[in-house]
Short mmCIF file of C-alpha atoms in Angstrom, two decimals:
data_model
loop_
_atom_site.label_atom_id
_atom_site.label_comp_id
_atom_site.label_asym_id
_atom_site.label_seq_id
_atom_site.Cartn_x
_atom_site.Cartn_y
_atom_site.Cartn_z
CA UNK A 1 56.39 -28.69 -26.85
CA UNK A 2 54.20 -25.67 -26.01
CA UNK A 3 53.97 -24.21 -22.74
CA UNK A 4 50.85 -25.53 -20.58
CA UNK A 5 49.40 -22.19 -20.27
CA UNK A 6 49.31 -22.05 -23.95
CA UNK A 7 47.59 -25.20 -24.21
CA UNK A 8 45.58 -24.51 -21.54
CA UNK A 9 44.09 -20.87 -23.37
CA UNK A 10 43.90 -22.71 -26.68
CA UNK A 11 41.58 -25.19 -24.85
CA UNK A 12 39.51 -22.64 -23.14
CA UNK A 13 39.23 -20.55 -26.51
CA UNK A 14 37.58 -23.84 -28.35
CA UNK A 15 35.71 -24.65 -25.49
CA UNK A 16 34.35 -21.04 -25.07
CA UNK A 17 33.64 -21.32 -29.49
CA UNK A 18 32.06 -24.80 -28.71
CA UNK A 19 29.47 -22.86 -26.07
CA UNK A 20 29.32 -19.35 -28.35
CA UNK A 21 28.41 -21.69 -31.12
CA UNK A 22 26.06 -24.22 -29.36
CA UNK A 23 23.89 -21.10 -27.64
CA UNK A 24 24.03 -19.98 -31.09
CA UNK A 25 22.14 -23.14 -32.87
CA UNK A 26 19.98 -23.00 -29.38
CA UNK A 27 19.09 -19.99 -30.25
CA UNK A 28 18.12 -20.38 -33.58
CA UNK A 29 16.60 -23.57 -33.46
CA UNK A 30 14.69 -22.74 -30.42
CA UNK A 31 14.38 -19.59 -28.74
CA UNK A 32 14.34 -17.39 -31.84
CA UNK A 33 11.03 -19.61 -33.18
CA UNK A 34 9.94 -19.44 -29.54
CA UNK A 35 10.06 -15.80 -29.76
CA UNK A 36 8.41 -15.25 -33.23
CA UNK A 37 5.72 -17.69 -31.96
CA UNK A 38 5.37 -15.19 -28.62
CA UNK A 39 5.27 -12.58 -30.71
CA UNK A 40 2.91 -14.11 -33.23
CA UNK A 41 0.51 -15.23 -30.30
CA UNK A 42 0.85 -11.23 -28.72
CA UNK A 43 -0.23 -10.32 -32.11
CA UNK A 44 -3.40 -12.91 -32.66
CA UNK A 45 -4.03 -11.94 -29.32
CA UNK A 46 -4.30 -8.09 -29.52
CA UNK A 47 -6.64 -8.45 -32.88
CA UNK A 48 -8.72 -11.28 -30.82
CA UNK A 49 -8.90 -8.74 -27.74
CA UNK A 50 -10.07 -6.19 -30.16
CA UNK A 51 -12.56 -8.23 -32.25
CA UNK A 52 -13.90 -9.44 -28.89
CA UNK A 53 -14.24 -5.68 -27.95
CA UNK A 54 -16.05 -5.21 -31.02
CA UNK A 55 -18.52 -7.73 -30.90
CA UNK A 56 -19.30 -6.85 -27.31
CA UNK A 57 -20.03 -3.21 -28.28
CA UNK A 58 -21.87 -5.02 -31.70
CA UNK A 59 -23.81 -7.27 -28.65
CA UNK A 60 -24.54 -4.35 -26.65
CA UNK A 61 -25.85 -2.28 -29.57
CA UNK A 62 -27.62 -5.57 -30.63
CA UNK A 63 -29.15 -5.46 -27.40
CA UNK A 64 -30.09 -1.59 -27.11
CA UNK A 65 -31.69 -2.56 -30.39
CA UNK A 66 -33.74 -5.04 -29.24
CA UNK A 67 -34.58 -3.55 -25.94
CA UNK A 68 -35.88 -0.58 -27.99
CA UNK A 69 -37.71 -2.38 -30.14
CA UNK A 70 -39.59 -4.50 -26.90
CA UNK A 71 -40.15 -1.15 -25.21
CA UNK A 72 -41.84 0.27 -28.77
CA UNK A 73 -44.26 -2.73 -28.68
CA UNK A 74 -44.84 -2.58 -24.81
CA UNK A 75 -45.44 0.79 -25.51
CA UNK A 76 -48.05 -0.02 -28.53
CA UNK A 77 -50.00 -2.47 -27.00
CA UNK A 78 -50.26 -0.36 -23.58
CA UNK A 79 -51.68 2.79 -25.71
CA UNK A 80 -54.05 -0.07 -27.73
CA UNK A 81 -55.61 -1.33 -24.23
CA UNK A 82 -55.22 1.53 -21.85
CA UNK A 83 -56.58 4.95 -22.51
CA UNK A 84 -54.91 7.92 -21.14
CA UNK A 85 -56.99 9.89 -18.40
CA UNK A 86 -57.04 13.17 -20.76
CA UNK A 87 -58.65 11.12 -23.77
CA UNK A 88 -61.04 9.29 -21.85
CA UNK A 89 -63.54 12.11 -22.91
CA UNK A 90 -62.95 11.97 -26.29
CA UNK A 91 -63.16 8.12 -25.89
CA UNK A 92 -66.92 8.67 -24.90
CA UNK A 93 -67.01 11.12 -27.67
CA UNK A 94 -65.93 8.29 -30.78
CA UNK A 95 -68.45 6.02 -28.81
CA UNK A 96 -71.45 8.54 -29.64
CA UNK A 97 -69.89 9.37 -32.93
CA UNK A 98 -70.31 5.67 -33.99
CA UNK A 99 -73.83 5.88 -32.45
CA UNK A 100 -74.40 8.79 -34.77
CA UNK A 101 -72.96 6.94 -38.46
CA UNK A 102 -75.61 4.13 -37.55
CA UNK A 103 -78.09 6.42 -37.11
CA UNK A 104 -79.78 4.79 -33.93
CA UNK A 105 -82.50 6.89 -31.73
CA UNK A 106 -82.48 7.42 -28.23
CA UNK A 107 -78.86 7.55 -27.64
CA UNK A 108 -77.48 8.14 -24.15
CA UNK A 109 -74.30 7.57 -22.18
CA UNK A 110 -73.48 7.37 -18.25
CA UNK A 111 -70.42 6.41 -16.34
CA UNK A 112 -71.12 3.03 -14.35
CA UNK A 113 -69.65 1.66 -10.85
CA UNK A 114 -67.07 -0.69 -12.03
CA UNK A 115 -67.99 -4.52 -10.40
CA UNK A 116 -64.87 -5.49 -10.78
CA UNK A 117 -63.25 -3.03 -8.67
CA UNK A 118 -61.21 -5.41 -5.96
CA UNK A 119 -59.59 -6.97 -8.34
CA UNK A 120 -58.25 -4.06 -10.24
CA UNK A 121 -56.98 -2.81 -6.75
CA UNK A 122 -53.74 -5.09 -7.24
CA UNK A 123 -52.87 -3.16 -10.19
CA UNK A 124 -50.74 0.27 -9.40
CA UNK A 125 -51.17 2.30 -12.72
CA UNK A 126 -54.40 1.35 -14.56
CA UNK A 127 -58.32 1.27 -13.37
CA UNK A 128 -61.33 -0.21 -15.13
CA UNK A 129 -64.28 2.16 -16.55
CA UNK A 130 -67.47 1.31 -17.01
CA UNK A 131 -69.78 2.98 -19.37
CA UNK A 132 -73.86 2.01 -19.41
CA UNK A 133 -74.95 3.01 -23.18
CA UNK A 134 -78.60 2.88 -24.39
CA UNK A 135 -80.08 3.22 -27.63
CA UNK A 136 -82.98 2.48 -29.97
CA UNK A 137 -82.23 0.90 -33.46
CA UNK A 138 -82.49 -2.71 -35.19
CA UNK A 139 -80.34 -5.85 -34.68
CA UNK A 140 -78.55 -5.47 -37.58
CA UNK A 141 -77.14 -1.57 -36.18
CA UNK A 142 -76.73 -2.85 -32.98
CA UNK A 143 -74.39 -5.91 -34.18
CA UNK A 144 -72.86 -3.01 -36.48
CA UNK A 145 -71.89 -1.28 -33.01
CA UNK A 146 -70.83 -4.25 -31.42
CA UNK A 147 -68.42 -4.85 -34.13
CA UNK A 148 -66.89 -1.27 -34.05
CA UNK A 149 -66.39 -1.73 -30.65
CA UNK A 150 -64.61 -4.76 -30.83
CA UNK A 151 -62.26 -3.47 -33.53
CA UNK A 152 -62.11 -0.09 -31.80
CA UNK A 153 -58.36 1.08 -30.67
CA UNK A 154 -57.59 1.49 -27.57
CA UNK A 155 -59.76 -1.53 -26.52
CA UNK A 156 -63.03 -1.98 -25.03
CA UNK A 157 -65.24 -4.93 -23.43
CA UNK A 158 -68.89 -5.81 -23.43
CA UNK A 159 -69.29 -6.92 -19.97
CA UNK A 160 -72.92 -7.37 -20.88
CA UNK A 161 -75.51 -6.26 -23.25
CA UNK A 162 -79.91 -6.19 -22.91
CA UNK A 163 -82.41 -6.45 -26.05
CA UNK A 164 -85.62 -5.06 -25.19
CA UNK A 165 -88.35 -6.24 -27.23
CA UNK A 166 -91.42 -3.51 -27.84
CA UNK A 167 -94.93 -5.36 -28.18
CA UNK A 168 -95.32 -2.33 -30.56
CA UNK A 169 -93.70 -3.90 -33.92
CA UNK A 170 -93.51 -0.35 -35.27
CA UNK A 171 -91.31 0.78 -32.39
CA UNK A 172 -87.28 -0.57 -32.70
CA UNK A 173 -86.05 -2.22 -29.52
CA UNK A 174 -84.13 -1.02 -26.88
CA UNK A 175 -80.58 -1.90 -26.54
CA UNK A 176 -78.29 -1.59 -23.39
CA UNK A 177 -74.49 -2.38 -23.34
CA UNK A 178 -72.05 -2.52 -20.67
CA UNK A 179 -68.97 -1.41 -21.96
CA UNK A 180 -65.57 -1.43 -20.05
CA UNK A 181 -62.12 -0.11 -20.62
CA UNK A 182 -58.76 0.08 -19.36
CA UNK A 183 -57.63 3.84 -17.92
CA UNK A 184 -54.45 5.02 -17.01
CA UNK A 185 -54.94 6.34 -12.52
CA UNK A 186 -53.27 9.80 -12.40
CA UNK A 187 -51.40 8.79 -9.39
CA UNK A 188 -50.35 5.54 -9.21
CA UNK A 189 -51.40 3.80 -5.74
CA UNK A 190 -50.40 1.22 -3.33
CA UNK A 191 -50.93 -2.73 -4.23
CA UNK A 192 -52.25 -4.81 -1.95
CA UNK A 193 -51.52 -8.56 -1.33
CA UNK A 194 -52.26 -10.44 -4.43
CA UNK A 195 -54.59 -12.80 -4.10
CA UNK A 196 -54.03 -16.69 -4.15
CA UNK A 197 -56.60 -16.91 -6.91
CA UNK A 198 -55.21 -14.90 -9.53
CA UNK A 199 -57.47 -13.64 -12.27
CA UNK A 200 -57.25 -15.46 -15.00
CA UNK A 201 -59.08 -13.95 -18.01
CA UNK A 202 -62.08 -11.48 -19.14
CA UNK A 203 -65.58 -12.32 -17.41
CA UNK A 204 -67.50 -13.12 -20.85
CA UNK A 205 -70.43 -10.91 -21.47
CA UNK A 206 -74.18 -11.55 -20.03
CA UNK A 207 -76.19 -11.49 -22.81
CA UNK A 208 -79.91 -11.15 -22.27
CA UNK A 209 -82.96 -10.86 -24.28
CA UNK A 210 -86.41 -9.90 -22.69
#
């Protein structure tokens, strides 16, 4: 019969196999795929951190872009409707230029009080103009210059136009037209208090026929 200590140490030596062995099959069957999965995950996570890193930079390009392009057309339309102050001369100049192509008599040109000023006092960076123009010539070359101006670029208004008929048939009637146009203030100044009745829209022209 063997000793008890022997026993006992052949005991222990199984027992401590049984454990070596069972925290090996743990191992594999558990933790080892638990680790491959963590690492897996790290990984997908890393090239998910960096793809979302990517499309944030491709968003915030995306949205330069855009912003870019909004500020272009901002731009566009504020040089279509507003003139700057150092081209409002040569604005008056394209005015009598188109006077000249339709060959009208009589021409002349003068700078007008603006009637709407109080309401253009809300507005910090741009001012009305008015211009009174006067001319001689036939319907059909004044509708000719009321088209042009419509089409012309930047912008401009009839605020009201006057046919003056001669009791001489052999002498062409007068025409006067109100223009008005947007023009950039050198310094911009103070609003005041909007008003509860906002402007809604262009006055339409007075037309009249004496």
């Amino acid at each position: 019969m063997r000793p008890a200590t022997k026993r006992y140490g052949i005991i222990t030596a199984v027992y401590l196999a049984v454990c070596i062995a069972g925290m090996g099959l743990f191992y594999g069957l558990v933790l080892s795929p638990q680790n491959l999965r963590r690492t897996q995950l790290h990984s997908d996570l890393m090239d998910l951190t960096e793809q979302f890193d990517q499309a944030q930079e491709a968003r915030t390009e995306q949205s330069r872009t855009r912003l870019q392009e909004r500020l272009a057309a901002v731009q566009k339309t504020w040089q279509d409707f507003v003139v700057d102050p150092t081209r409002a001369s040569t604005l008056a100049f394209q005015i009598g230029q188109m006077a000249n192509d339709l060959k009208v008599a009589e021409f002349s040109a003068h700078r007008k009080e603006a009637q709407t000023q109080d309401e253009m006092e809300s507005y910090k960076k741009i001012e009305e103009t008015w211009l009174q123009i006067a001319f001689r010539g036939s319907f059909e070359s004044f509708a000719q210059f009321l088209n042009r101006i419509e089409r012309n670029q930047p912008s401009m208004f009839v605020e009201e136009f006057t046919l003056k008929k001669n009791q001489d048939p052999t002498v062409q009637p007068e025409m006067e037209v109100t223009l008005c146009y947007f023009t950039e203030r050198d310094e911009p100044v103070e609003t005041k208090k909007e008003s509860k009745t906002p402007k809604t829209g262009v006055a339409k022209p007075v037309a009249q026929i004496e």
